[in-house]
CSV table of C-alpha atoms in Angstrom, one decimal:
chain,number,residue,atom,x,y,z
A,26,MET,CA,-16.9,11.3,37.5
A,27,SER,CA,-18.2,11.1,33.9
A,28,VAL,CA,-17.3,12.8,30.6
A,29,TYR,CA,-20.1,14.3,28.4
A,30,LYS,CA,-20.1,16.2,25.2
A,31,HIS,CA,-20.9,19.9,25.8
A,32,PRO,CA,-24.2,20.7,24.1
A,33,CYS,CA,-23.3,24.3,23.1
A,34,LYS,CA,-19.6,24.5,22.4
A,35,LEU,CA,-18.2,22.5,19.5
A,36,GLY,CA,-15.1,20.5,20.6
A,37,TRP,CA,-15.7,21.0,24.3
A,38,GLN,CA,-16.2,18.2,26.8
A,39,MET,CA,-17.9,18.4,30.1
A,40,ILE,CA,-16.5,16.5,33.0
A,41,LYS,CA,-19.2,15.8,35.6
A,42,ILE,CA,-18.1,15.2,39.2
A,43,PHE,CA,-20.6,13.7,41.6
A,44,HIS,CA,-20.7,14.8,45.2
A,45,GLY,CA,-23.1,12.2,46.6
A,46,ARG,CA,-26.9,12.2,46.6
A,47,ALA,CA,-27.2,15.3,48.7
A,48,GLY,CA,-24.7,17.6,46.8
A,49,LYS,CA,-25.1,19.0,43.4
A,50,PRO,CA,-22.9,17.6,40.6
A,51,GLU,CA,-20.0,19.8,39.5
A,52,TYR,CA,-19.4,20.4,35.8
A,53,ILE,CA,-15.9,21.2,34.6
A,54,PRO,CA,-15.5,22.3,30.9
A,55,PHE,CA,-12.6,20.9,28.9
A,56,CYS,CA,-11.6,21.9,25.4
A,57,GLY,CA,-10.3,18.8,23.6
A,58,ASN,CA,-11.3,15.4,22.4
A,59,ARG,CA,-12.8,12.7,24.5
A,60,GLU,CA,-9.5,10.9,25.0
A,61,GLU,CA,-7.9,14.0,26.3
A,62,ALA,CA,-10.9,14.7,28.5
A,63,LEU,CA,-10.7,11.2,30.0
A,64,LYS,CA,-7.0,11.7,30.6
A,65,PHE,CA,-7.8,15.0,32.4
A,66,GLU,CA,-10.4,13.2,34.4
A,67,ALA,CA,-7.9,10.5,35.4
A,68,GLU,CA,-5.5,13.2,36.6
A,69,LEU,CA,-8.2,14.8,38.7
A,70,ARG,CA,-8.8,11.4,40.2
A,71,GLY,CA,-5.1,10.9,40.7
A,72,THR,CA,-5.2,7.5,39.0
A,73,ILE,CA,-2.1,8.1,36.8
A,74,ASN,CA,1.1,6.9,38.3
A,75,HIS,CA,3.7,9.2,36.8
A,76,ALA,CA,6.4,7.1,38.4
A,77,ASP,CA,5.3,4.0,36.5
A,78,PRO,CA,3.2,5.1,33.5
A,79,GLY,CA,1.5,2.9,31.0
A,80,TRP,CA,1.9,3.4,27.3
A,81,ASN,CA,-1.3,5.5,27.0
A,82,ASP,CA,-1.1,7.4,30.3
A,83,LEU,CA,1.1,10.2,29.1
A,84,LEU,CA,0.6,9.9,25.4
A,85,PRO,CA,-2.1,12.6,25.0
A,86,ASP,CA,0.1,15.1,26.8
A,87,PHE,CA,3.1,14.2,24.6
A,88,LEU,CA,1.1,14.5,21.4
A,89,LEU,CA,-0.3,17.9,22.4
A,90,THR,CA,3.2,19.2,23.2
A,91,PHE,CA,4.6,17.7,20.0
A,92,GLN,CA,1.7,19.3,17.9
A,93,ASN,CA,2.6,22.7,19.3
A,94,ARG,CA,6.2,22.4,18.3
A,95,ALA,CA,6.3,20.4,15.1
A,96,SER,CA,5.3,21.1,11.5
A,97,VAL,CA,2.1,19.8,9.9
A,98,ASN,CA,4.0,17.0,8.1
A,99,GLY,CA,5.8,16.2,11.3
A,100,VAL,CA,2.5,15.8,13.2
A,101,LYS,CA,1.1,13.6,10.5
A,102,SER,CA,4.2,11.4,10.6
A,103,MET,CA,4.1,11.2,14.4
A,104,GLY,CA,0.4,10.2,14.3
A,105,TYR,CA,1.0,7.5,11.7
A,106,SER,CA,4.0,6.1,13.7
A,107,MET,CA,2.1,6.2,17.0
A,108,LYS,CA,-0.8,4.3,15.5
A,109,HIS,CA,1.5,1.3,14.7
A,110,LEU,CA,3.5,1.6,17.9
A,111,GLY,CA,0.3,1.8,20.0
A,112,SER,CA,-1.1,-1.4,18.4
A,113,PHE,CA,2.0,-3.3,19.7
A,114,PHE,CA,2.9,-1.5,22.9
A,115,GLY,CA,-0.5,-0.3,24.0
A,116,ASP,CA,-0.9,-2.8,26.8
A,117,PHE,CA,2.6,-2.4,28.2
A,118,LYS,CA,4.1,-0.2,30.9
A,119,ILE,CA,6.8,2.1,29.7
A,120,ARG,CA,9.3,0.2,31.8
A,121,HIS,CA,8.4,-3.0,29.9
A,122,LEU,CA,9.9,-1.5,26.7
A,123,THR,CA,13.2,-3.5,26.9
A,124,PRO,CA,15.6,-4.0,24.0
A,125,LEU,CA,14.2,-7.5,23.5
A,126,LEU,CA,10.6,-6.2,23.1
A,127,ILE,CA,11.8,-3.5,20.7
A,128,GLU,CA,13.5,-6.2,18.6
A,129,GLN,CA,10.2,-8.2,18.6
A,130,TYR,CA,8.4,-5.1,17.3
A,131,LYS,CA,11.0,-4.7,14.5
A,132,ALA,CA,10.6,-8.4,13.6
A,133,ASN,CA,6.8,-8.1,13.4
A,134,ARG,CA,7.0,-5.1,11.2
A,135,LEU,CA,9.5,-6.8,8.9
A,136,LYS,CA,7.1,-9.8,8.6
A,137,GLU,CA,4.4,-7.3,7.5
A,138,GLY,CA,6.6,-6.3,4.7
A,139,VAL,CA,7.5,-2.8,6.1
A,140,LYS,CA,10.8,-1.4,5.0
A,141,LYS,CA,13.6,-0.8,7.5
A,142,LYS,CA,13.6,2.9,6.7
A,143,THR,CA,10.0,3.2,7.7
A,144,ILE,CA,10.6,1.2,10.9
A,145,ASN,CA,13.4,3.6,11.7
A,146,ILE,CA,10.9,6.5,11.4
A,147,GLU,CA,8.6,4.8,13.8
A,148,LEU,CA,11.4,4.1,16.3
A,149,SER,CA,12.4,7.8,16.0
A,150,ALA,CA,8.9,8.6,17.1
A,151,LEU,CA,9.2,6.2,20.0
A,152,SER,CA,12.5,7.9,21.0
A,153,SER,CA,10.8,11.3,21.0
A,154,TYR,CA,8.1,9.9,23.3
A,155,LEU,CA,10.6,8.3,25.7
A,156,ASN,CA,12.8,11.5,25.7
A,157,TRP,CA,9.8,13.6,26.6
A,158,ILE,CA,8.8,11.2,29.4
A,159,ASN,CA,12.4,11.3,30.7
A,160,GLU,CA,12.4,15.1,30.7
A,161,THR,CA,8.9,15.3,32.2
A,162,THR,CA,9.1,12.7,35.0
A,163,GLY,CA,12.9,12.5,35.5
A,164,SER,CA,13.0,8.9,34.4
A,165,LEU,CA,15.9,7.2,32.7
A,166,TYR,CA,14.2,5.0,30.1
A,167,LYS,CA,16.5,3.7,27.4
A,168,LEU,CA,15.9,4.7,23.8
A,169,PRO,CA,15.4,2.1,21.1
A,170,LYS,CA,18.2,1.0,18.8
A,171,ARG,CA,17.4,1.6,15.2
A,172,PHE,CA,18.6,-0.1,12.1
A,173,THR,CA,22.1,1.1,11.0
A,174,ARG,CA,22.7,3.0,7.8
A,175,ARG,CA,24.2,-0.1,6.2
A,176,GLU,CA,21.1,-2.1,7.0
A,177,THR,CA,18.8,0.4,5.5
A,178,ARG,CA,20.9,1.0,2.4
A,179,PRO,CA,18.8,0.3,-0.7
A,180,PRO,CA,19.8,-2.5,-3.1
A,181,LEU,CA,21.8,-1.5,-6.2
A,182,PRO,CA,19.3,-0.7,-9.0
A,183,GLN,CA,19.0,-3.1,-12.0
A,184,VAL,CA,20.1,-0.7,-14.7
A,185,MET,CA,19.2,-1.3,-18.3
A,186,THR,CA,21.8,-2.3,-20.9
A,187,ILE,CA,22.2,-0.2,-24.1
A,188,GLN,CA,20.2,-2.9,-26.0
A,189,GLU,CA,17.3,-2.8,-23.5
A,190,LEU,CA,17.3,1.0,-23.6
A,191,GLY,CA,17.1,1.0,-27.4
A,192,ASP,CA,14.3,-1.6,-27.3
A,193,ILE,CA,12.1,0.5,-24.9
A,194,ILE,CA,12.6,3.7,-27.0
A,195,SER,CA,11.7,1.8,-30.1
A,196,GLN,CA,8.4,0.8,-28.6
A,197,MET,CA,7.4,4.4,-28.1
A,198,SER,CA,6.3,7.1,-30.6
A,199,GLY,CA,5.7,10.8,-30.8
A,200,ASP,CA,6.8,13.1,-28.0
A,201,MET,CA,6.9,10.3,-25.5
A,202,GLN,CA,9.8,8.8,-27.4
A,203,ILE,CA,11.6,12.1,-27.3
A,204,ILE,CA,11.0,12.5,-23.5
A,205,VAL,CA,12.4,9.0,-22.8
A,206,SER,CA,15.3,9.5,-25.1
A,207,LEU,CA,16.2,12.7,-23.2
A,208,MET,CA,16.3,10.8,-20.0
A,209,GLY,CA,18.2,7.8,-21.4
A,210,LEU,CA,20.6,9.5,-23.8
A,211,CYS,CA,21.1,12.9,-22.2
A,212,GLY,CA,20.7,12.0,-18.5
A,213,LEU,CA,17.8,14.3,-17.7
A,214,ARG,CA,15.6,13.7,-14.7
A,215,ARG,CA,11.9,13.1,-15.3
A,216,ASN,CA,10.8,16.6,-14.3
A,217,GLU,CA,13.7,18.2,-16.2
A,218,ALA,CA,12.5,16.5,-19.4
A,219,LEU,CA,8.8,17.2,-18.8
A,220,THR,CA,9.2,20.9,-18.0
A,221,LEU,CA,11.7,21.6,-20.9
A,222,THR,CA,10.9,24.9,-22.7
A,223,ALA,CA,12.0,26.5,-25.9
A,224,GLN,CA,14.2,29.0,-24.1
A,225,GLN,CA,16.3,26.1,-22.8
A,226,VAL,CA,17.0,24.6,-26.3
A,227,ASP,CA,20.0,25.9,-28.3
A,228,CYS,CA,19.3,24.4,-31.7
A,229,ALA,CA,22.4,25.7,-33.4
A,230,GLY,CA,24.7,24.4,-30.6
A,231,ARG,CA,22.7,21.2,-30.0
A,232,ILE,CA,22.7,22.0,-26.3
A,233,LEU,CA,20.0,21.9,-23.6
A,234,ARG,CA,20.3,24.4,-20.7
A,235,ILE,CA,18.9,22.3,-17.8
A,236,TYR,CA,17.7,23.9,-14.6
A,237,GLY,CA,18.2,21.1,-12.1
A,238,LYS,CA,18.0,20.3,-8.4
A,239,GLY,CA,19.1,23.0,-5.9
A,240,GLY,CA,18.6,25.8,-8.6
A,241,LYS,CA,21.7,24.6,-10.5
A,242,TRP,CA,22.1,25.1,-14.2
A,243,ARG,CA,24.0,22.7,-16.4
A,244,MET,CA,24.6,22.0,-20.1
A,245,ALA,CA,23.3,18.7,-21.7
A,246,PRO,CA,24.6,18.0,-25.3
A,247,VAL,CA,22.1,16.3,-27.7
A,248,GLU,CA,23.9,14.0,-30.1
A,249,ALA,CA,20.9,12.2,-31.6
A,250,THR,CA,19.9,14.0,-34.8
A,251,GLY,CA,16.3,12.8,-34.6
A,252,ILE,CA,15.8,14.2,-31.1
A,253,MET,CA,17.3,17.6,-32.1
A,254,VAL,CA,15.1,17.9,-35.2
A,255,ARG,CA,11.9,17.2,-33.2
A,256,LEU,CA,13.0,19.7,-30.5
A,257,GLU,CA,13.5,22.3,-33.1
A,258,GLN,CA,10.0,21.7,-34.5
A,259,LEU,CA,8.5,21.9,-31.0
A,260,CYS,CA,10.3,25.2,-30.3
A,261,LYS,CA,8.6,26.7,-33.3
A,262,GLU,CA,5.2,25.3,-32.4
A,263,ARG,CA,5.4,26.2,-28.7
A,264,PRO,CA,7.7,29.2,-28.1
A,265,THR,CA,6.3,29.6,-24.6
A,266,GLY,CA,5.5,27.1,-21.9
A,267,PRO,CA,6.5,23.4,-21.8
A,268,LEU,CA,7.4,21.7,-25.1
A,269,PHE,CA,5.7,18.5,-24.3
A,270,ILE,CA,1.9,18.6,-23.9
A,271,SER,CA,-0.3,15.6,-22.9
A,272,PRO,CA,-2.9,15.0,-25.6
A,273,ARG,CA,-5.4,13.9,-22.9
A,274,THR,CA,-5.1,16.9,-20.6
A,275,GLY,CA,-3.8,19.6,-22.9
A,276,ARG,CA,-1.2,20.5,-20.2
A,277,ALA,CA,2.3,19.4,-19.4
A,278,TRP,CA,2.9,15.7,-18.6
A,279,VAL,CA,2.9,14.9,-14.9
A,280,ASP,CA,3.3,11.1,-14.7
A,281,ILE,CA,4.8,8.9,-17.5
A,282,ARG,CA,5.3,5.7,-15.5
A,283,LYS,CA,2.3,3.9,-17.2
A,284,GLN,CA,3.7,4.6,-20.7
A,285,ILE,CA,7.2,3.5,-19.7
A,286,GLY,CA,5.8,0.3,-18.1
A,287,SER,CA,3.8,-0.6,-21.2
A,288,ALA,CA,6.8,-0.1,-23.4
A,289,ALA,CA,9.0,-2.3,-21.2
A,290,ILE,CA,6.4,-5.1,-21.4
A,291,LYS,CA,6.2,-4.8,-25.2
A,292,ALA,CA,10.0,-4.9,-25.3
A,293,GLY,CA,10.1,-8.1,-23.2
A,294,ILE,CA,12.0,-6.5,-20.4
A,295,THR,CA,11.2,-8.0,-17.0
A,296,LYS,CA,13.1,-5.5,-14.9
A,297,HIS,CA,11.2,-2.9,-12.9
A,298,VAL,CA,11.6,0.1,-15.2
A,299,THR,CA,11.0,3.5,-13.7
A,300,PRO,CA,11.7,7.0,-15.1
A,301,HIS,CA,14.8,7.5,-13.0
A,302,LEU,CA,16.2,4.2,-14.1
A,303,PHE,CA,16.9,5.8,-17.5
A,304,ARG,CA,19.2,8.3,-15.8
A,305,HIS,CA,20.9,5.5,-13.8
A,306,SER,CA,21.4,3.6,-17.1
A,307,PHE,CA,22.8,6.7,-18.8
A,308,ALA,CA,25.5,7.2,-16.1
A,309,THR,CA,26.3,3.5,-15.9
A,310,ALA,CA,26.7,3.1,-19.7
A,311,LEU,CA,29.1,6.1,-19.7
A,312,LEU,CA,31.2,4.5,-16.9
A,313,ASN,CA,31.3,1.2,-18.6
A,314,GLY,CA,32.4,2.9,-21.7
A,315,GLY,CA,35.4,4.4,-19.9
A,316,SER,CA,34.2,8.0,-19.5
A,317,ASP,CA,35.8,10.1,-16.9
A,318,ILE,CA,33.8,10.3,-13.7
A,319,ARG,CA,34.1,14.1,-13.4
A,320,VAL,CA,32.7,14.5,-16.9
A,321,ILE,CA,29.7,12.3,-15.9
A,322,GLN,CA,29.4,14.5,-12.7
A,323,GLU,CA,29.0,17.6,-14.9
A,324,LEU,CA,26.5,15.8,-17.2
A,325,LEU,CA,24.4,14.7,-14.3
A,326,GLY,CA,24.6,18.0,-12.5
A,327,HIS,CA,25.9,16.6,-9.2
A,328,SER,CA,27.4,19.0,-6.7
A,329,GLU,CA,29.5,16.4,-5.0
A,330,LEU,CA,31.6,13.8,-6.7
A,331,ALA,CA,30.6,11.3,-4.0
A,332,THR,CA,27.1,11.3,-5.4
A,333,THR,CA,28.4,10.3,-8.9
A,334,GLN,CA,30.7,7.7,-7.4
A,335,GLY,CA,27.6,5.8,-6.2
A,336,TYR,CA,27.1,4.8,-9.8
A,337,THR,CA,30.5,3.1,-9.9
A,338,GLN,CA,29.1,0.4,-7.6
A,339,VAL,CA,26.5,-0.4,-10.3
A,340,ALA,CA,29.0,-0.3,-13.1
A,341,ASP,CA,31.5,-2.5,-11.2
A,342,THR,CA,28.7,-5.0,-10.5
A,343,ILE,CA,27.8,-5.2,-14.2
A,344,LYS,CA,31.5,-5.5,-15.3
A,345,ARG,CA,32.0,-8.4,-12.8
A,346,ALA,CA,28.8,-10.1,-14.0
A,347,GLU,CA,29.9,-9.8,-17.7
A,348,THR,CA,33.4,-11.0,-16.9
A,349,SER,CA,31.9,-14.0,-15.1
A,350,LYS,CA,29.8,-14.8,-18.2
A,351,LEU,CA,32.9,-14.6,-20.4
A,352,VAL,CA,34.9,-16.9,-18.1
A,353,ALA,CA,32.0,-19.4,-17.9
A,354,ASN,CA,31.6,-19.4,-21.7
A,355,VAL,CA,35.4,-20.0,-22.3
A,356,ALA,CA,35.4,-22.7,-19.7
A,357,ASN,CA,32.4,-24.4,-21.3
A,358,MET,CA,34.1,-24.3,-24.7
A,359,GLN,CA,37.3,-25.8,-23.3
A,360,SER,CA,35.3,-28.6,-21.6
A,361,LEU,CA,33.4,-29.4,-24.9
A,362,SER,CA,36.7,-29.6,-26.7
A,363,GLY,CA,38.1,-32.0,-24.1
A,364,LYS,CA,40.7,-29.6,-22.9
A,365,GLY,CA,41.1,-28.4,-19.3
A,366,PHE,CA,40.4,-24.8,-18.6
A,367,PRO,CA,43.7,-23.2,-17.5
A,368,LEU,CA,42.1,-20.8,-15.0
A,369,GLU,CA,39.9,-23.4,-13.4
A,370,ASN,CA,40.7,-24.5,-9.8
A,371,LYS,CA,41.7,-28.1,-9.5
């Protein structure tokens, strides 16, 4: 048996079956790629052992089934995951996929610098494959154990201090300075600031009507006089469409990370500064200043208080760090004066 490309039909393969020297060869058309045609040929030969399949034996069937049921993005994600899974498990039988082998795969991916969340996506793809094999063949293969939610929890962001926030804003000019100020001093998300229109600005009341995530509206007060004056000017210049226009494209800004990164370098800030970090810093500064968490919830536009409470972890970390600095400074002063520090453990 051999597989050939069909000369007439695009995407079709021809499987040629030989019947000895005396008999004429038989051609069986197959619509699919070469890998699927080879798989079909192997089934005709009866060479696939469904009771003990290898990694690649049932994979084409699974991917075809998955493609017919999943979304376009789901198919792309599955293909990406299977590419990495296949490079590691390709030479193994399915029964070889023991918990120890799965842990080795996770360890290898971590060494490559892959995030645990990404590895979990790949392990979910593996679970889907094994589930499908179990349903198809009646097997009882165990599913892989993924990283827990605690293990995949992202580290607390390094928020900016009020001084650092002011330093970055001072390094900017023009509309970019206003955009960053809206994020850092009013708590706007990047897209909320970039798509702001004149209809959303109440100049008399010094209020912004923000259309946020989930189609929710909220009010954001503007206390900085300079920001309000510039917004009022922009509302007169651009009564329709976005207020902030990129001088390079003549359209609304799309990405401002480069401008923010350059300003942070000029300000001497070594932290990884992103647009969303300004919103984090805004919320944390309010918490450190003693603002009520429900007021902050309204300013940020969070539906659930639990979302806002996530910022308290950052605020508590900063407070503890600042307290530790104070204790260390007082202890150092006592030591220099020759007196023992009363709170020091002996």
